Each structure stands twice: as C-alpha cells, then as structure tokens.
CSV table of C-alpha atoms in Angstrom, one decimal:
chain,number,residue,atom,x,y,z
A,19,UNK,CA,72.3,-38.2,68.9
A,20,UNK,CA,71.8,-39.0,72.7
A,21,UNK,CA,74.2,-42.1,72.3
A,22,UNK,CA,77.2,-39.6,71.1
A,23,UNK,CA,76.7,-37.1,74.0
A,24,UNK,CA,76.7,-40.8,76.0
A,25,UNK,CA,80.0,-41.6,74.4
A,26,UNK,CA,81.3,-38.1,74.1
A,27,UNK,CA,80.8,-37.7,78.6
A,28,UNK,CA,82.1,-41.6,78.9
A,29,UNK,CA,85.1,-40.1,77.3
A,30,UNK,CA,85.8,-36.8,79.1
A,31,UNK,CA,85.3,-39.0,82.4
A,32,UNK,CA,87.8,-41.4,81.6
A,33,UNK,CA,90.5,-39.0,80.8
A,34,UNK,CA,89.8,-36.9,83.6
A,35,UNK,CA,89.5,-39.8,86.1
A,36,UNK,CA,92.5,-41.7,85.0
A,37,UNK,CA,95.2,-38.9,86.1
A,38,UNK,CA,93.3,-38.9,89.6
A,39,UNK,CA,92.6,-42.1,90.6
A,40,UNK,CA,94.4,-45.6,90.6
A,41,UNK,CA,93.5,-49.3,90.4
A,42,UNK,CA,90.6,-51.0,91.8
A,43,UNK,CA,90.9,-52.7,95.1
A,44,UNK,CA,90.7,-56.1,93.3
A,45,UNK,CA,93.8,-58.4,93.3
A,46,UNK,CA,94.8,-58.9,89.4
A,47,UNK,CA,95.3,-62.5,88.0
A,48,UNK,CA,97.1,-63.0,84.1
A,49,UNK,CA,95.6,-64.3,81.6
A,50,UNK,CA,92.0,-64.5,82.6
A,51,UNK,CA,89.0,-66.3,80.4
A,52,UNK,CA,87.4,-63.0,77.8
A,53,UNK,CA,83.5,-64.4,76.7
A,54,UNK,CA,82.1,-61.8,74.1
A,55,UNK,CA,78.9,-61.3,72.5
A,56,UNK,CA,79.1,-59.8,68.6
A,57,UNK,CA,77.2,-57.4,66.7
A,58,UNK,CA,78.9,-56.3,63.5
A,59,UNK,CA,78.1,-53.5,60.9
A,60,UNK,CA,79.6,-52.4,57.6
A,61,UNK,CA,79.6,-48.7,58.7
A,62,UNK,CA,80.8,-45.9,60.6
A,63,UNK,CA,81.3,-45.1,64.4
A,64,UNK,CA,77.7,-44.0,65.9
A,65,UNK,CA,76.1,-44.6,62.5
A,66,UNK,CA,73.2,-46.9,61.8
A,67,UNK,CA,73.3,-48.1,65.4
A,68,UNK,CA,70.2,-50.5,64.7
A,69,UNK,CA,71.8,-52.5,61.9
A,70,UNK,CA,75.0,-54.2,64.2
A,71,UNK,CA,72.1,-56.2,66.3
A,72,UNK,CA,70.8,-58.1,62.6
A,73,UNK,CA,74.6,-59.3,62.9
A,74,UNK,CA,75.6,-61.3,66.0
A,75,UNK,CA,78.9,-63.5,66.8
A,76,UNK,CA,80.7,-64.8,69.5
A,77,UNK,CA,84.5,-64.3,70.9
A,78,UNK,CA,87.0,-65.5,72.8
A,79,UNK,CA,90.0,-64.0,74.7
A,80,UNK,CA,92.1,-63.1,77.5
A,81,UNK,CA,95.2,-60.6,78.6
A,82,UNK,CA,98.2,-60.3,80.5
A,83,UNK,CA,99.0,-57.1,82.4
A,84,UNK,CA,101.6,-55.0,81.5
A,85,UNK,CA,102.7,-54.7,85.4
A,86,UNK,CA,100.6,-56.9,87.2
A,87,UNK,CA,98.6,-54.0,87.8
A,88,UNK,CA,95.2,-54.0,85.9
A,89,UNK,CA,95.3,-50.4,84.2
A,90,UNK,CA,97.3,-50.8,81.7
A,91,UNK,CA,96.8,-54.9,80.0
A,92,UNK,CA,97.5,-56.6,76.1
A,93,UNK,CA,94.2,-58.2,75.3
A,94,UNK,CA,94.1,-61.2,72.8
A,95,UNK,CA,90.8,-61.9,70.9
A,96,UNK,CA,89.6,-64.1,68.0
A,97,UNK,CA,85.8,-63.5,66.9
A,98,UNK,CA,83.5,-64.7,64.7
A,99,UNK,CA,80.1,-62.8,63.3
A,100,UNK,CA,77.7,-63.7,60.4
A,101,UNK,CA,76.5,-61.0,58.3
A,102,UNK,CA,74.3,-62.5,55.5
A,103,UNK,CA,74.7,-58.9,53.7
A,104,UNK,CA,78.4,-58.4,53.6
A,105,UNK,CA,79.8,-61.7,54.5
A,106,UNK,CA,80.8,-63.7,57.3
A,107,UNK,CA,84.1,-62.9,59.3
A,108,UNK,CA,87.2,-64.6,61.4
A,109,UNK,CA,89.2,-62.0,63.1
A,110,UNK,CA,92.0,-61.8,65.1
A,111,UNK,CA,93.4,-58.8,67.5
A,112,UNK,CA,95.4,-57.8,69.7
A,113,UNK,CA,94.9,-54.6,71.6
A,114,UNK,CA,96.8,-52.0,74.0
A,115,UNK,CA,94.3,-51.2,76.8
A,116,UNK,CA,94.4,-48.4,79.1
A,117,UNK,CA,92.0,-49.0,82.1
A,118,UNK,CA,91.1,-46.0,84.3
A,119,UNK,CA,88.9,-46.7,87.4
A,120,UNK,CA,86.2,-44.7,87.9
A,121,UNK,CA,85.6,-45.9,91.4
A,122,UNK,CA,83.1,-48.0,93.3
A,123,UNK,CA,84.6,-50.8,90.7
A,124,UNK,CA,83.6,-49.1,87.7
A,125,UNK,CA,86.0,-48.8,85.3
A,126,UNK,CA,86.4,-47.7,81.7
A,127,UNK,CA,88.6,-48.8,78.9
A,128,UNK,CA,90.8,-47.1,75.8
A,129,UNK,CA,92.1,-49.6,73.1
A,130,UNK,CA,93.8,-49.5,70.3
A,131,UNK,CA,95.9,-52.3,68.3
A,132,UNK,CA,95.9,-54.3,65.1
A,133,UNK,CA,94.5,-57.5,63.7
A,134,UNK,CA,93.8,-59.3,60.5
A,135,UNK,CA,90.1,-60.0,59.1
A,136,UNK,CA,89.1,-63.2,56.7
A,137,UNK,CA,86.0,-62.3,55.2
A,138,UNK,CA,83.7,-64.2,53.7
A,139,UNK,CA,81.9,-63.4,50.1
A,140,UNK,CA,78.4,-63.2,50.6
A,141,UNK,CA,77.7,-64.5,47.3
A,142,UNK,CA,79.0,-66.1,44.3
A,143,UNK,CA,81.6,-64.2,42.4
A,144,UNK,CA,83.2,-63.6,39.5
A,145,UNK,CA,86.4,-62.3,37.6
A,146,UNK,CA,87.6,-61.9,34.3
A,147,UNK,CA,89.9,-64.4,32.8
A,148,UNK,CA,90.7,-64.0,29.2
A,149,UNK,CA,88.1,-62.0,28.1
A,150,UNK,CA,85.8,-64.6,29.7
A,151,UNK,CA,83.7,-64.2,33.5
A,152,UNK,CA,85.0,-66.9,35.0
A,153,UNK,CA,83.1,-68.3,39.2
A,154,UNK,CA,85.7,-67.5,42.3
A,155,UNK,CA,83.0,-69.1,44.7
A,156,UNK,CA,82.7,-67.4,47.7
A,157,UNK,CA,86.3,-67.5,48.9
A,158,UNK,CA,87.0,-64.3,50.5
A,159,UNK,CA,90.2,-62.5,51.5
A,160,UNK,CA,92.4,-61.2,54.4
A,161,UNK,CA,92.4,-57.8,55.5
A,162,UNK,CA,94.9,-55.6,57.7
A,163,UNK,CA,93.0,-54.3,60.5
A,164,UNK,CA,92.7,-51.5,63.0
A,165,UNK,CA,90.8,-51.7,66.1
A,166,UNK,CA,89.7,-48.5,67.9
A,167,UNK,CA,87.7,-49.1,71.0
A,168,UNK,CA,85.8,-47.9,74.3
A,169,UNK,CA,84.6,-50.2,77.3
A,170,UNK,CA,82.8,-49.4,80.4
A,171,UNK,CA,82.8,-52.2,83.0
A,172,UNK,CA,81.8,-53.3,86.4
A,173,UNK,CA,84.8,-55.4,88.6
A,174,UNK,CA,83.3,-58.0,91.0
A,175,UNK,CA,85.3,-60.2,93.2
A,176,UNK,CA,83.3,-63.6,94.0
A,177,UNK,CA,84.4,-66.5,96.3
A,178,UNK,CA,85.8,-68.2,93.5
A,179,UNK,CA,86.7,-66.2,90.8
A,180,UNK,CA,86.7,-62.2,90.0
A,181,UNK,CA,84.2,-61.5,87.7
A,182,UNK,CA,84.1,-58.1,85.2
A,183,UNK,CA,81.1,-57.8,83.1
A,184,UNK,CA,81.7,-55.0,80.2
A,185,UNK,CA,80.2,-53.1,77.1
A,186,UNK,CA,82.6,-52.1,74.4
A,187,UNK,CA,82.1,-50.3,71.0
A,188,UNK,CA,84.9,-51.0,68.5
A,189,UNK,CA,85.7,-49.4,65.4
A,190,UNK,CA,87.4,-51.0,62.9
A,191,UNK,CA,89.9,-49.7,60.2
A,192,UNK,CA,90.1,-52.4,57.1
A,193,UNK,CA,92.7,-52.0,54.6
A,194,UNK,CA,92.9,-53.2,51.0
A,195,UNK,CA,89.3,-53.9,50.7
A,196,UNK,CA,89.5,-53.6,47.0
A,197,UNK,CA,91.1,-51.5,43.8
A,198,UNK,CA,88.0,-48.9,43.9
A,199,UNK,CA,87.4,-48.7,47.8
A,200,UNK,CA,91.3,-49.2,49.8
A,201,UNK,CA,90.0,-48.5,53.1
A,202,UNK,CA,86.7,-49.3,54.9
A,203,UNK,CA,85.0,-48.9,58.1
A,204,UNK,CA,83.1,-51.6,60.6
A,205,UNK,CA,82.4,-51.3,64.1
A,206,UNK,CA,81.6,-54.0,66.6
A,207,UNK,CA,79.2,-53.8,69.5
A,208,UNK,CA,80.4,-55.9,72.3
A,209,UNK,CA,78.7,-57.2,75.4
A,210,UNK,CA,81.2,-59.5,77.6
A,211,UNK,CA,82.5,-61.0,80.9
A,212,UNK,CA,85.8,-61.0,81.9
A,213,UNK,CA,86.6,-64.2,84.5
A,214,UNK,CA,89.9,-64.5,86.4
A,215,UNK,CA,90.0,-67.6,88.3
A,216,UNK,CA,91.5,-68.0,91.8
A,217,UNK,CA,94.1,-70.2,92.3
C-alpha cells in the first residue's frame, strides 16, 4: 500500500512540476549508452511486488532527443529476463518519453510506446494433430506489446561523461497470448544508468 501512495505522489509531482519548470542545466548529447537491470513478473501494476526480484535480466539501449533538448526523447531497448515459471523473454521497445525536471537534477519520466516480446515455453508442450498429442518443444511465440512506464532519476555531469542513474516501473500490455486468455499483463522493475559520453 505505501508503494502506491509512493507512485501515486511521484505522479502528481511530475505533472505539476513539468508545466513549471524546464530542462536541467546539463548539456544534452544523442544517442547515449542505456545499461538496465531486469526484474520481470507475470502480473499486474503494484501487485505481488516481491515476485519480479525471483526474475532478473539485463538490457541495453539508448535515445535521441526529439529537439536536442532532453525533456521530451525516443528511447530504444532490447532486454532479456529468465523466468523459470513462465518462460524466458527477448523484447524489443521503443518508447515516447516525457522528462520533467524536478530540480536539483532530479528528474522524472512518463513513457509510453510499443514493442514485440519472444517468449519462451517453460516447459515441453503439446498440441493436437489428428486426434493424436503431438511435442512442440519449447518454441515459444511473439507477442504485440505495450509498454507503460514511470522513472525517477538523478542527472550528474562528470569530467568525462554525464552520468543519469534511474528507477523505472514498466507495465506491460501483451496481446494474443492465447485463444482463452487474448490479453495479459507483466510489469518490469528496472534499475539503470544512463551514460552520454563527451566528445
């Protein structure tokens, strides 16, 4: 419950401080190196917190601004997590992101975009095929996905590069999961750094 109220006041800050308050004092740089730490869950937003840290990955990615400002960017990702329950996954994204400062080089993020998950079975399966069970291995399939997400961060300009660690909770939209179920829910609990190198 305290982590909603968390999310809930993150929120009303963002939208209250983006109208009022413009970029960070940093200089911006394209198409900066995105590190990310994974922790997936087959559920939905702000439920069974615990269970996305039995489920870690890693990902890579990186933006380009929309006006060489850094408030509004495109972020590009491609992630991989292991879930021994529901099935490893590859997925690929691209998100809008608003970025509001919140002063003092503390910053928050909205995101939304789209992306496409191959997921892995699990286990063995199996199908019918003339009347008969016949073994599909563990080839999984690829799903339309829709990212929603929320980042806090901290920007830190270095010698050498401009550093920007982050936090990000992302929920995840899959389509045509299967005939009985069309549409699921996932969320991703991210822990990152975002490095812009000087020239």
């Amino acid at each position: 419950m305290k982590f909603k109220f968390v999310i809930i006041g993150l929120l009303c800050s963002t939208l209250h401080t983006g109208y009022t308050q413009g970029d960070s004092g940093v200089n911006y740089r394209d198409f900066p190196l995105i590190i990310t730490l994974q922790f997936h869950s087959f559920s939905m937003p702000f439920k069974n917190i615990k269970s996305n840290f039995s489920n870690i990955g890693i990902g890579i990615g990186t933006e380009v601004s929309y006006n060489r400002k850094s408030r509004g960017v495109q972020q590009f990702h491609l992630i991989w997590y292991r879930n021994a329950t529901m099935g490893n996954g590859l997925l690929a994204y691209s998100q809008a992101t608003w970025r509001p400062s919140l002063g003092s080089n503390v910053y928050t993020e909205l995101k939304l975009g789209a992306g496409y998950l191959l997921s892995k079975r699990p286990t063995e399966s199996f199908k019918q095929k003339n009347g008969e069970w016949v073994s599909v291995g563990k080839k999984g399939k690829g799903m339309f996905t829709i990212p929603l997400g929320l980042s806090v961060g901290y920007e830190n300009e270095l010698e050498q590069t401009h550093v920007s660690p982050f936090a990000s909770y992302q929920f995840l939209v899959l389509t045509d999961y299967n005939k009985s179920i069309p549409v699921v829910p996932q969320t991703l609990i991210q822990l990152g750094n975002r490095i812009h190198f000087k020239d």
